Short mmCIF file of C-alpha atoms and ligand atoms in Angstrom, two decimals:
data_model
loop_
_atom_site.label_atom_id
_atom_site.label_comp_id
_atom_site.label_asym_id
_atom_site.label_seq_id
_atom_site.Cartn_x
_atom_site.Cartn_y
_atom_site.Cartn_z
CA MET M 1 -44.57 -17.13 -8.19
CA LEU M 2 -46.77 -20.12 -8.93
CA LYS M 3 -48.54 -20.37 -12.28
CA LYS M 4 -51.52 -22.32 -13.51
CA ASN M 5 -50.60 -25.93 -14.46
CA ASP M 6 -47.43 -25.95 -12.31
CA GLU M 7 -46.95 -29.37 -10.78
CA PHE M 8 -44.84 -30.28 -7.75
CA ASN M 9 -44.79 -32.39 -4.59
CA LEU M 10 -46.46 -30.73 -1.64
CA LYS M 11 -46.77 -31.58 2.06
CA ILE M 12 -50.09 -30.63 3.70
CA THR M 13 -49.47 -28.84 7.01
CA GLY M 14 -52.79 -27.29 8.05
CA TYR M 15 -56.51 -26.90 7.45
CA THR M 16 -58.48 -23.92 6.21
CA SER M 17 -61.59 -22.79 8.05
CA GLU M 18 -63.63 -24.49 5.31
CA GLY M 19 -61.95 -27.82 6.07
CA GLY M 20 -59.63 -28.01 3.07
CA GLY M 21 -55.92 -28.80 3.36
CA VAL M 22 -53.16 -26.19 3.02
CA GLY M 23 -49.44 -26.48 2.37
CA LYS M 24 -46.62 -24.06 1.53
CA PHE M 25 -44.57 -23.97 -1.64
CA ASP M 26 -41.78 -21.37 -1.87
CA GLY M 27 -43.44 -19.52 0.98
CA GLN M 28 -46.77 -19.33 -0.84
CA ALA M 29 -49.95 -20.92 0.59
CA VAL M 30 -51.48 -23.61 -1.61
CA PHE M 31 -55.03 -24.79 -0.84
CA VAL M 32 -56.00 -28.34 -1.77
CA GLU M 33 -59.44 -29.83 -1.03
CA ASN M 34 -59.92 -33.32 0.40
CA THR M 35 -56.41 -33.58 1.82
CA ALA M 36 -55.19 -34.17 5.38
CA ILE M 37 -52.32 -32.87 7.50
CA GLY M 38 -49.34 -35.16 6.82
CA ASP M 39 -50.35 -36.01 3.24
CA GLU M 40 -47.62 -35.74 0.62
CA ILE M 41 -49.29 -35.12 -2.71
CA LEU M 42 -48.53 -34.42 -6.32
CA CYS M 43 -50.14 -31.00 -6.58
CA HIS M 44 -51.40 -29.47 -9.84
CA ILE M 45 -52.11 -25.73 -9.71
CA ILE M 46 -55.58 -24.91 -11.08
CA LYS M 47 -55.65 -21.25 -10.07
CA ALA M 48 -52.82 -18.91 -9.12
CA LYS M 49 -53.24 -15.56 -7.38
CA ASN M 50 -50.71 -13.07 -6.03
CA THR M 51 -50.84 -14.27 -2.44
CA TYR M 52 -52.07 -17.85 -2.72
CA ALA M 53 -52.83 -20.69 -5.13
CA ILE M 54 -55.41 -23.42 -5.44
CA GLY M 55 -54.22 -26.90 -6.27
CA LYS M 56 -55.64 -30.31 -6.97
CA ALA M 57 -54.20 -33.54 -5.61
CA MET M 58 -53.31 -35.55 -8.72
CA LYS M 59 -51.85 -38.34 -6.64
CA ILE M 60 -51.32 -39.04 -2.97
CA ILE M 61 -47.65 -39.95 -2.77
CA LYS M 62 -47.64 -40.65 0.97
CA PRO M 63 -50.96 -40.63 2.82
CA SER M 64 -51.39 -38.99 6.21
CA LYS M 65 -51.77 -41.26 9.27
CA SER M 66 -55.14 -39.61 9.81
CA ARG M 67 -56.63 -40.71 6.51
CA ILE M 68 -59.55 -43.11 6.34
CA GLU M 69 -61.60 -44.36 3.40
CA PRO M 70 -64.76 -42.16 3.24
CA GLU M 71 -67.83 -44.27 4.00
CA CYS M 72 -69.92 -42.12 1.66
CA GLU M 73 -69.76 -42.59 -2.09
CA ALA M 74 -70.91 -39.05 -2.80
CA PHE M 75 -68.17 -37.42 -0.66
CA LYS M 76 -66.08 -36.07 -3.56
CA SER M 77 -68.96 -34.48 -5.48
CA CYS M 78 -71.35 -33.50 -2.68
CA GLY M 79 -70.88 -30.10 -1.01
CA GLY M 80 -72.06 -31.27 2.42
CA CYS M 81 -69.04 -32.86 4.12
CA SER M 82 -65.40 -31.72 4.32
CA PHE M 83 -63.90 -34.27 6.72
CA ALA M 84 -65.24 -37.68 5.65
CA HIS M 85 -61.70 -38.73 4.67
CA ILE M 86 -59.98 -38.21 8.04
CA LYS M 87 -60.26 -39.83 11.49
CA TYR M 88 -62.72 -38.16 13.84
CA GLU M 89 -59.97 -37.30 16.39
CA GLU M 90 -58.12 -35.41 13.67
CA GLU M 91 -61.32 -33.58 12.69
CA LEU M 92 -61.81 -32.53 16.31
CA LYS M 93 -58.24 -31.18 16.44
CA ALA M 94 -58.83 -29.23 13.22
CA LYS M 95 -62.00 -27.70 14.68
CA GLU M 96 -60.32 -26.74 17.95
CA GLN M 97 -57.60 -25.06 15.94
CA LYS M 98 -60.18 -23.24 13.81
CA VAL M 99 -61.70 -21.66 16.93
CA ILE M 100 -58.31 -20.77 18.45
CA ASP M 101 -57.14 -19.26 15.13
CA ALA M 102 -60.32 -17.18 14.80
CA PHE M 103 -59.79 -15.65 18.24
CA LYS M 104 -56.15 -14.89 17.48
CA ARG M 105 -56.61 -13.58 13.94
CA ILE M 106 -59.98 -11.83 14.10
CA GLY M 107 -60.36 -11.00 17.79
CA GLY M 108 -56.66 -10.43 18.47
CA ILE M 109 -57.11 -12.31 21.77
CA SER M 110 -56.01 -15.67 23.18
CA PRO M 111 -58.35 -16.64 26.00
CA GLU M 112 -58.44 -20.01 27.76
CA PHE M 113 -59.88 -22.81 25.65
CA ALA M 114 -61.42 -25.95 27.11
CA PRO M 115 -61.04 -29.14 25.05
CA ILE M 116 -63.63 -29.53 22.30
CA ILE M 117 -66.77 -31.46 23.29
CA PRO M 118 -67.22 -34.20 20.67
CA SER M 119 -70.54 -35.22 19.17
CA LEU M 120 -72.14 -38.36 20.58
CA GLU M 121 -72.61 -39.71 17.04
CA THR M 122 -70.56 -38.97 13.92
CA THR M 123 -73.11 -40.44 11.48
CA ARG M 124 -76.90 -40.09 11.26
CA TYR M 125 -76.90 -37.31 13.84
CA ARG M 126 -78.89 -34.78 11.81
CA ASN M 127 -82.60 -34.36 12.49
CA LYS M 128 -83.31 -32.12 9.50
CA ALA M 129 -82.76 -32.32 5.75
CA GLN M 130 -83.96 -30.23 2.83
CA TYR M 131 -83.61 -32.18 -0.40
CA PRO M 132 -83.86 -30.16 -3.62
CA VAL M 133 -85.84 -31.95 -6.36
CA ARG M 134 -84.74 -31.26 -9.94
CA ARG M 135 -84.83 -32.88 -13.35
CA GLU M 136 -81.73 -32.78 -15.55
CA ASN M 137 -81.95 -34.19 -19.10
CA GLY M 138 -85.10 -36.00 -18.07
CA ILE M 139 -83.49 -37.67 -15.05
CA LEU M 140 -85.03 -37.05 -11.65
CA ASN M 141 -82.50 -36.04 -8.99
CA ILE M 142 -83.41 -35.74 -5.32
CA GLY M 143 -80.46 -35.00 -3.15
CA PHE M 144 -77.94 -32.32 -2.39
CA TYR M 145 -76.23 -29.46 -4.13
CA ALA M 146 -72.83 -30.23 -5.60
CA LYS M 147 -69.89 -28.22 -4.23
CA LYS M 148 -70.29 -24.49 -4.94
CA SER M 149 -73.15 -25.07 -7.38
CA HIS M 150 -76.89 -25.41 -7.77
CA ARG M 151 -76.65 -28.66 -9.69
CA VAL M 152 -78.46 -31.37 -7.75
CA ILE M 153 -76.73 -34.70 -7.36
CA ASP M 154 -78.79 -37.65 -6.30
CA GLY M 155 -78.17 -38.08 -2.60
CA GLY M 156 -78.48 -41.81 -2.22
CA ASP M 157 -78.26 -42.68 1.45
CA CYS M 158 -76.66 -39.64 3.13
CA LEU M 159 -74.82 -40.92 6.20
CA LEU M 160 -75.54 -37.77 8.20
CA GLN M 161 -79.31 -38.34 7.99
CA PRO M 162 -81.60 -40.85 9.73
CA VAL M 163 -82.29 -44.02 7.67
CA GLU M 164 -86.00 -43.16 7.54
CA PHE M 165 -85.17 -40.06 5.47
CA THR M 166 -83.69 -42.24 2.73
CA GLU M 167 -86.79 -44.46 2.80
CA ILE M 168 -89.04 -41.40 2.50
CA ILE M 169 -87.05 -40.07 -0.47
CA GLU M 170 -87.57 -43.39 -2.25
CA ILE M 171 -91.32 -43.15 -1.61
CA PHE M 172 -91.29 -39.67 -3.17
CA ARG M 173 -89.25 -40.83 -6.15
CA LYS M 174 -91.78 -43.52 -7.01
CA TRP M 175 -94.77 -41.25 -6.38
CA ILE M 176 -93.33 -38.45 -8.58
CA ASN M 177 -92.66 -40.85 -11.45
CA ASP M 178 -95.92 -42.83 -11.16
CA ASN M 179 -98.10 -39.72 -11.01
CA ASN M 180 -96.14 -37.45 -13.36
CA ILE M 181 -95.68 -34.77 -10.71
CA THR M 182 -93.89 -31.78 -12.25
CA VAL M 183 -90.58 -30.68 -10.80
CA TYR M 184 -89.45 -27.09 -10.29
CA SER M 185 -86.87 -25.46 -12.54
CA GLU M 186 -84.82 -22.50 -11.28
CA ASN M 187 -84.42 -21.29 -14.88
CA THR M 188 -88.10 -21.05 -15.78
CA ASN M 189 -89.67 -20.76 -12.29
CA LEU M 190 -92.14 -23.43 -13.51
CA GLY M 191 -92.90 -26.89 -12.14
CA LEU M 192 -94.49 -27.80 -8.83
CA LEU M 193 -92.14 -29.69 -6.52
CA ARG M 194 -89.19 -27.70 -5.13
CA HIS M 195 -87.88 -29.35 -1.98
CA ILE M 196 -88.64 -32.28 0.27
CA TYR M 197 -88.04 -31.10 3.81
CA LEU M 198 -87.83 -33.72 6.58
CA ARG M 199 -87.46 -33.45 10.33
CA LYS M 200 -87.20 -36.08 13.04
CA ALA M 201 -87.55 -35.67 16.79
CA PHE M 202 -84.91 -38.08 18.07
CA ALA M 203 -86.25 -38.44 21.62
CA THR M 204 -89.79 -39.33 20.52
CA GLY M 205 -89.08 -40.76 17.05
CA GLU M 206 -91.70 -38.47 15.45
CA ILE M 207 -91.18 -37.53 11.80
CA MET M 208 -92.46 -34.50 9.86
CA VAL M 209 -92.67 -34.51 6.08
CA CYS M 210 -92.93 -31.07 4.50
CA VAL M 211 -93.31 -30.65 0.75
CA VAL M 212 -92.19 -27.27 -0.58
CA ILE M 213 -94.20 -26.45 -3.69
CA ASN M 214 -94.54 -23.75 -6.30
CA GLY M 215 -98.34 -23.84 -5.93
CA LYS M 216 -101.07 -24.33 -3.37
CA THR M 217 -102.26 -27.91 -3.76
CA LEU M 218 -100.57 -31.26 -4.14
CA PRO M 219 -102.19 -33.60 -6.69
CA PHE M 220 -102.49 -37.30 -5.76
CA TYR M 221 -101.31 -36.56 -2.23
CA GLU M 222 -103.56 -39.33 -0.81
CA ILE M 223 -101.41 -41.91 -2.61
CA LEU M 224 -98.25 -40.36 -1.16
CA LEU M 225 -99.81 -40.22 2.31
CA GLU M 226 -100.72 -43.91 2.30
CA GLU M 227 -97.09 -44.80 1.52
CA LEU M 228 -95.72 -42.41 4.15
CA LYS M 229 -97.85 -44.11 6.81
CA SER M 230 -95.59 -47.17 6.45
CA ILE M 231 -92.65 -45.15 7.84
CA SER M 232 -92.20 -45.69 11.54
CA GLY M 233 -92.72 -42.44 13.48
CA PHE M 234 -94.38 -40.57 10.58
CA LYS M 235 -96.59 -37.99 12.27
CA THR M 236 -97.50 -35.18 9.94
CA LEU M 237 -97.56 -34.11 6.27
CA VAL M 238 -97.33 -30.38 5.60
CA LEU M 239 -97.23 -28.23 2.47
CA ASN M 240 -95.04 -25.17 2.35
CA VAL M 241 -95.95 -22.69 -0.36
CA ASN M 242 -93.00 -21.02 -2.08
CA ARG M 243 -93.83 -19.37 -5.41
CA LYS M 244 -90.94 -16.92 -5.47
CA ASN M 245 -88.08 -17.08 -7.94
CA THR M 246 -85.48 -17.39 -5.18
CA ASN M 247 -83.01 -19.87 -3.75
CA VAL M 248 -84.49 -19.39 -0.27
CA VAL M 249 -85.96 -22.82 0.45
CA LEU M 250 -89.09 -22.04 2.44
CA GLY M 251 -92.05 -19.74 1.83
CA ASP M 252 -94.12 -18.18 4.63
CA GLU M 253 -97.29 -20.26 4.34
CA CYS M 254 -97.71 -23.80 5.72
CA ILE M 255 -100.78 -25.98 5.15
CA SER M 256 -101.16 -29.19 7.11
CA LEU M 257 -102.53 -32.12 5.05
CA TYR M 258 -102.25 -34.76 7.75
CA GLY M 259 -101.51 -34.58 11.48
CA ASP M 260 -100.98 -31.39 13.48
CA GLY M 261 -98.33 -29.80 11.29
CA TYR M 262 -95.64 -30.19 13.95
CA ILE M 263 -93.68 -32.81 15.88
CA THR M 264 -92.48 -32.83 19.49
CA ASP M 265 -88.97 -33.55 20.74
CA ILE M 266 -87.50 -33.59 24.24
CA LEU M 267 -84.32 -31.61 24.83
CA CYS M 268 -82.61 -31.39 28.24
CA GLY M 269 -85.86 -32.71 29.74
CA VAL M 270 -87.94 -30.00 28.04
CA LYS M 271 -90.68 -30.86 25.54
CA VAL M 272 -90.13 -28.87 22.35
CA LYS M 273 -92.67 -28.23 19.61
CA ILE M 274 -91.04 -28.20 16.17
CA SER M 275 -92.91 -26.70 13.22
CA PRO M 276 -91.55 -26.29 9.67
CA LEU M 277 -90.56 -22.65 10.04
CA SER M 278 -89.03 -22.71 13.50
CA PHE M 279 -85.32 -23.02 14.21
CA TYR M 280 -84.23 -26.17 16.00
CA GLN M 281 -80.68 -27.41 16.51
CA VAL M 282 -79.96 -30.10 13.91
CA ASN M 283 -77.98 -32.36 16.25
CA ARG M 284 -80.19 -32.98 19.27
CA ASN M 285 -77.67 -34.95 21.32
CA GLY M 286 -75.02 -32.37 20.50
CA ALA M 287 -77.41 -29.58 21.53
CA GLU M 288 -77.87 -31.22 24.95
CA ARG M 289 -74.11 -31.20 25.46
CA LEU M 290 -73.95 -27.57 24.32
CA TYR M 291 -76.82 -26.43 26.56
CA ASN M 292 -75.37 -28.30 29.54
CA LYS M 293 -72.09 -26.44 29.04
CA ALA M 294 -73.98 -23.14 28.71
CA ALA M 295 -75.83 -23.90 31.98
CA GLU M 296 -72.54 -24.74 33.70
CA TYR M 297 -71.09 -21.39 32.53
CA ALA M 298 -74.20 -19.56 33.73
CA GLY M 299 -73.57 -21.09 37.20
CA LEU M 300 -77.24 -20.88 38.19
CA THR M 301 -78.36 -20.97 41.83
CA GLY M 302 -82.11 -20.42 41.46
CA GLU M 303 -81.87 -16.72 42.29
CA GLU M 304 -81.04 -15.39 38.83
CA ASP M 305 -83.06 -13.45 36.33
CA ILE M 306 -81.83 -14.43 32.88
CA LEU M 307 -82.27 -12.88 29.46
CA ASP M 308 -82.06 -15.24 26.47
CA LEU M 309 -81.44 -13.14 23.35
CA TYR M 310 -81.97 -14.77 19.90
CA CYS M 311 -83.96 -17.45 21.71
CA GLY M 312 -85.60 -19.21 18.72
CA THR M 313 -88.29 -21.46 20.20
CA GLY M 314 -86.89 -20.74 23.65
CA THR M 315 -84.98 -23.97 24.10
CA ILE M 316 -81.79 -22.70 25.83
CA GLY M 317 -83.63 -20.55 28.36
CA LEU M 318 -86.35 -23.16 28.98
CA SER M 319 -83.71 -25.81 29.64
CA MET M 320 -82.51 -23.53 32.49
CA ALA M 321 -85.92 -22.34 33.70
CA GLN M 322 -86.05 -24.73 36.67
CA LYS M 323 -82.79 -23.28 37.97
CA VAL M 324 -83.61 -19.55 37.71
CA LYS M 325 -85.98 -17.05 39.25
CA SER M 326 -87.15 -15.61 35.94
CA LEU M 327 -86.50 -15.91 32.23
CA ILE M 328 -87.10 -13.50 29.34
CA GLY M 329 -86.57 -14.71 25.77
CA VAL M 330 -86.29 -12.45 22.69
CA GLU M 331 -86.60 -13.60 19.09
CA ILE M 332 -87.43 -11.89 15.78
CA ILE M 333 -89.54 -14.61 14.08
CA PRO M 334 -93.18 -14.49 15.27
CA GLU M 335 -93.81 -18.24 14.67
CA ALA M 336 -90.76 -19.12 16.79
CA ILE M 337 -92.04 -16.90 19.61
CA ASP M 338 -95.47 -18.56 19.38
CA ASP M 339 -93.72 -21.92 19.71
CA ALA M 340 -91.59 -20.67 22.62
CA LYS M 341 -94.76 -19.68 24.49
CA ILE M 342 -96.33 -23.06 23.71
CA ASN M 343 -93.14 -24.80 24.84
CA ALA M 344 -93.28 -22.96 28.17
CA GLU M 345 -96.92 -24.03 28.58
CA LEU M 346 -96.24 -27.63 27.51
CA ASN M 347 -93.66 -27.89 30.26
CA ASN M 348 -95.70 -26.02 32.83
CA ILE M 349 -92.99 -23.35 33.09
CA LYS M 350 -94.48 -20.24 34.66
CA ASN M 351 -91.45 -18.01 35.25
CA ALA M 352 -90.79 -17.32 31.54
CA ARG M 353 -91.97 -14.65 29.14
CA PHE M 354 -91.16 -14.20 25.48
CA ILE M 355 -90.91 -11.07 23.37
CA CYS M 356 -91.02 -10.91 19.58
CA GLY M 357 -88.67 -8.31 18.14
CA ASP M 358 -85.17 -7.36 17.13
CA ALA M 359 -82.69 -8.27 19.89
CA SER M 360 -81.07 -4.78 19.95
CA LEU M 361 -84.37 -2.89 20.16
CA ALA M 362 -85.90 -5.28 22.68
CA ALA M 363 -82.79 -5.22 24.89
CA GLU M 364 -82.82 -1.40 24.83
CA LYS M 365 -86.49 -1.37 25.81
CA LEU M 366 -86.00 -3.90 28.59
CA LYS M 367 -83.10 -1.83 29.93
CA ASP M 368 -85.34 1.26 29.98
CA GLU M 369 -87.94 -0.75 31.87
CA GLY M 370 -85.26 -1.37 34.50
CA ILE M 371 -84.68 -5.10 34.16
CA THR M 372 -81.40 -6.26 35.73
CA PRO M 373 -80.63 -9.84 34.68
CA GLN M 374 -77.49 -11.33 36.23
CA VAL M 375 -76.97 -13.56 33.21
CA ILE M 376 -77.49 -12.78 29.51
CA ILE M 377 -77.40 -15.55 26.94
CA LEU M 378 -76.53 -14.66 23.35
CA ASP M 379 -77.07 -17.13 20.48
CA PRO M 380 -77.13 -15.08 17.26
CA PRO M 381 -77.10 -16.39 13.69
CA ARG M 382 -73.79 -16.62 11.80
CA LYS M 383 -73.39 -12.88 11.32
CA GLY M 384 -73.09 -12.43 15.09
CA CYS M 385 -74.47 -9.61 17.25
CA ALA M 386 -75.10 -6.08 16.11
CA GLU M 387 -72.59 -3.69 17.69
CA GLU M 388 -75.49 -1.70 19.17
CA LEU M 389 -76.74 -4.82 20.94
CA LEU M 390 -73.37 -5.48 22.57
CA LYS M 391 -73.34 -1.90 23.88
CA THR M 392 -76.84 -2.30 25.29
CA VAL M 393 -75.92 -5.64 26.86
CA ALA M 394 -72.91 -4.01 28.54
CA ARG M 395 -75.12 -1.17 29.82
CA ILE M 396 -77.59 -3.69 31.26
CA ASN M 397 -74.47 -4.81 33.10
CA PRO M 398 -75.03 -8.54 33.78
CA GLN M 399 -72.40 -10.37 35.85
CA LYS M 400 -72.14 -13.04 33.19
CA ILE M 401 -72.60 -13.29 29.45
CA VAL M 402 -72.88 -16.79 27.98
CA TYR M 403 -72.31 -16.50 24.25
CA VAL M 404 -73.30 -19.49 22.08
CA SER M 405 -72.12 -19.22 18.47
CA CYS M 406 -72.13 -21.20 15.24
CA ASP M 407 -69.40 -19.02 13.71
CA PRO M 408 -66.03 -18.67 15.49
CA ALA M 409 -65.14 -15.61 13.39
CA THR M 410 -68.06 -13.45 14.54
CA LEU M 411 -67.79 -14.86 18.08
CA ALA M 412 -64.15 -13.74 18.23
CA ARG M 413 -65.04 -10.30 16.83
CA ASP M 414 -67.87 -9.84 19.35
CA CYS M 415 -65.78 -11.07 22.30
CA ALA M 416 -63.11 -8.51 21.39
CA ARG M 417 -65.80 -5.81 21.31
CA LEU M 418 -67.11 -6.93 24.71
CA LEU M 419 -63.57 -6.68 26.07
CA ASP M 420 -63.65 -2.96 25.27
CA LEU M 421 -67.03 -2.75 27.00
CA GLY M 422 -65.75 -4.05 30.35
CA TYR M 423 -65.98 -7.83 30.03
CA ALA M 424 -63.28 -10.51 30.13
CA VAL M 425 -63.41 -13.82 28.28
CA ASN M 426 -63.03 -16.48 30.99
CA GLU M 427 -63.15 -19.55 28.80
CA VAL M 428 -64.28 -20.78 25.39
CA THR M 429 -65.44 -24.34 24.71
CA PRO M 430 -65.72 -25.54 21.12
CA VAL M 431 -68.55 -28.05 20.66
CA ASP M 432 -68.77 -30.34 17.66
CA MET M 433 -72.38 -30.35 16.58
CA PHE M 434 -71.70 -31.02 12.90
CA PRO M 435 -69.33 -33.99 12.47
CA ARG M 436 -67.86 -34.47 8.98
CA THR M 437 -68.66 -30.88 7.97
CA SER M 438 -66.34 -27.93 8.53
CA HIS M 439 -68.77 -26.19 10.91
CA VAL M 440 -68.09 -25.90 14.61
CA GLU M 441 -70.15 -24.46 17.45
CA SER M 442 -68.63 -22.69 20.48
CA VAL M 443 -69.78 -21.39 23.82
CA ALA M 444 -67.93 -18.63 25.67
CA LEU M 445 -68.21 -17.36 29.22
CA LEU M 446 -67.59 -13.64 29.74
CA THR M 447 -67.67 -11.92 33.13
CA GLN M 448 -67.31 -8.32 34.27
CA SER M 449 -63.64 -7.42 34.26
CA ASN M 450 -63.73 -4.80 37.03
N1 SAH N 1 -81.22 -20.10 20.81
C1 SAH N 1 -82.00 -20.84 19.83
C2 SAH N 1 -81.92 -20.28 18.42
C3 SAH N 1 -80.59 -19.84 17.89
S1 SAH N 1 -80.52 -19.50 16.16
C4 SAH N 1 -81.64 -22.30 19.89
O1 SAH N 1 -80.60 -22.70 20.42
O2 SAH N 1 -82.41 -23.10 19.38
C5 SAH N 1 -80.58 -17.77 16.08
C6 SAH N 1 -81.97 -17.20 16.21
O3 SAH N 1 -81.86 -15.78 16.12
C7 SAH N 1 -82.95 -17.62 15.11
O4 SAH N 1 -84.09 -18.16 15.70
C8 SAH N 1 -83.26 -16.29 14.39
O5 SAH N 1 -84.60 -16.22 13.95
C9 SAH N 1 -83.01 -15.27 15.47
N2 SAH N 1 -82.69 -13.89 15.02
C10 SAH N 1 -82.03 -13.52 13.90
N3 SAH N 1 -81.87 -12.18 13.87
C11 SAH N 1 -82.43 -11.69 15.00
C12 SAH N 1 -82.58 -10.39 15.55
N4 SAH N 1 -82.09 -9.30 14.92
N5 SAH N 1 -83.20 -10.25 16.73
C13 SAH N 1 -83.68 -11.34 17.40
N6 SAH N 1 -83.57 -12.60 16.92
C14 SAH N 1 -82.96 -12.79 15.74
#
């Protein structure tokens, strides 16, 4: 049994689903962050449990062939990235394995897997960032949360974000200091500025600046606005009001101070309106690859009726609208549904309708109305689909289910449930939408098994 402060040489042989390294000592699993398969390290145990231990690499005795020098200075302290220290090909292998392992361990199934689809870019691919603003011992920090904590470390130039975001943060830093703008404290629930929330539409270059505040008005905003106008692509300045003592970033109310309060991107040829509260994939080029794979799995001929459940602003369904007879999208957030309807209009798509409501209830209702889509698309949040919904989907009886997922664990669970409901998993394709982080997207094709 390992004990705290034990020290020994350890070879790293695998990755955890969070992207850390794992090795075995005397048959016991030892987890060590920021290591790579093939590393031989001097491991110091910092926590020992009955079935596993957590170690720290005191020294890398022999580095793995996959190691690279992280380009980002903040890598060790920042909680954002897990894979900045290994080659991208190795990261892709780790992510493929994560999906395969989830199906085996959680779903108890081993379907066919297509090779992972890589991201077009591995840096500066994100189109969205929410920077917490805090003051610690008088020092202003705008950046990211440290690993497993709510301490804000100053972000510097995050390599996952567009360069303009870094420029905008510097404008804010100067404006906050020059105008003595107060900064929010989680301890007291006092102070005005909570988060700086930025979005960029990569296809059009448009940029949205949203300031999340513990109040209703922003003092000296004209000065800020003048500076923001120097940023290429800057389109709109919006306030988001969040007065709650919570770690949820956004409140419900948005007030536009300049511009229309939204930006427009183009995804798979479809114009997409993006407002502060609506969901939009953070890696646009990755999303195109994902949606193209989903369309390939759907195998559309122009004759299909499709149902897009958890549709957000409608982007997956709308990207297929030209190739189907009809499209119904379902989504629980009213603002997202409003945007989905606007997106259909913007693109002159007339064969789509959108329903606001819970996916399970809406699917049940649509079934009672007698709809018979040949293809159902599922794209739930991390927690996956409600069991009720899967039963309803199976009773609607589509030929194909295309399941898009940002969490392999719940995807595997739901695929196993669909197996019991008369569907077979034809193929799963992992898609890397989030290079350098441990997250991986997947899309699965299921068809009727009888
Ligand atoms: N398909 C979209 C959005 C996927 S994210 C895209 O690719 O852009 C998942 C979406 O599910 C979010 O928009 C979220 O608001 C929505 N959602 C969460 N719970 C839901 C529920 N119970 N019923 C319907 N939609 C839900």
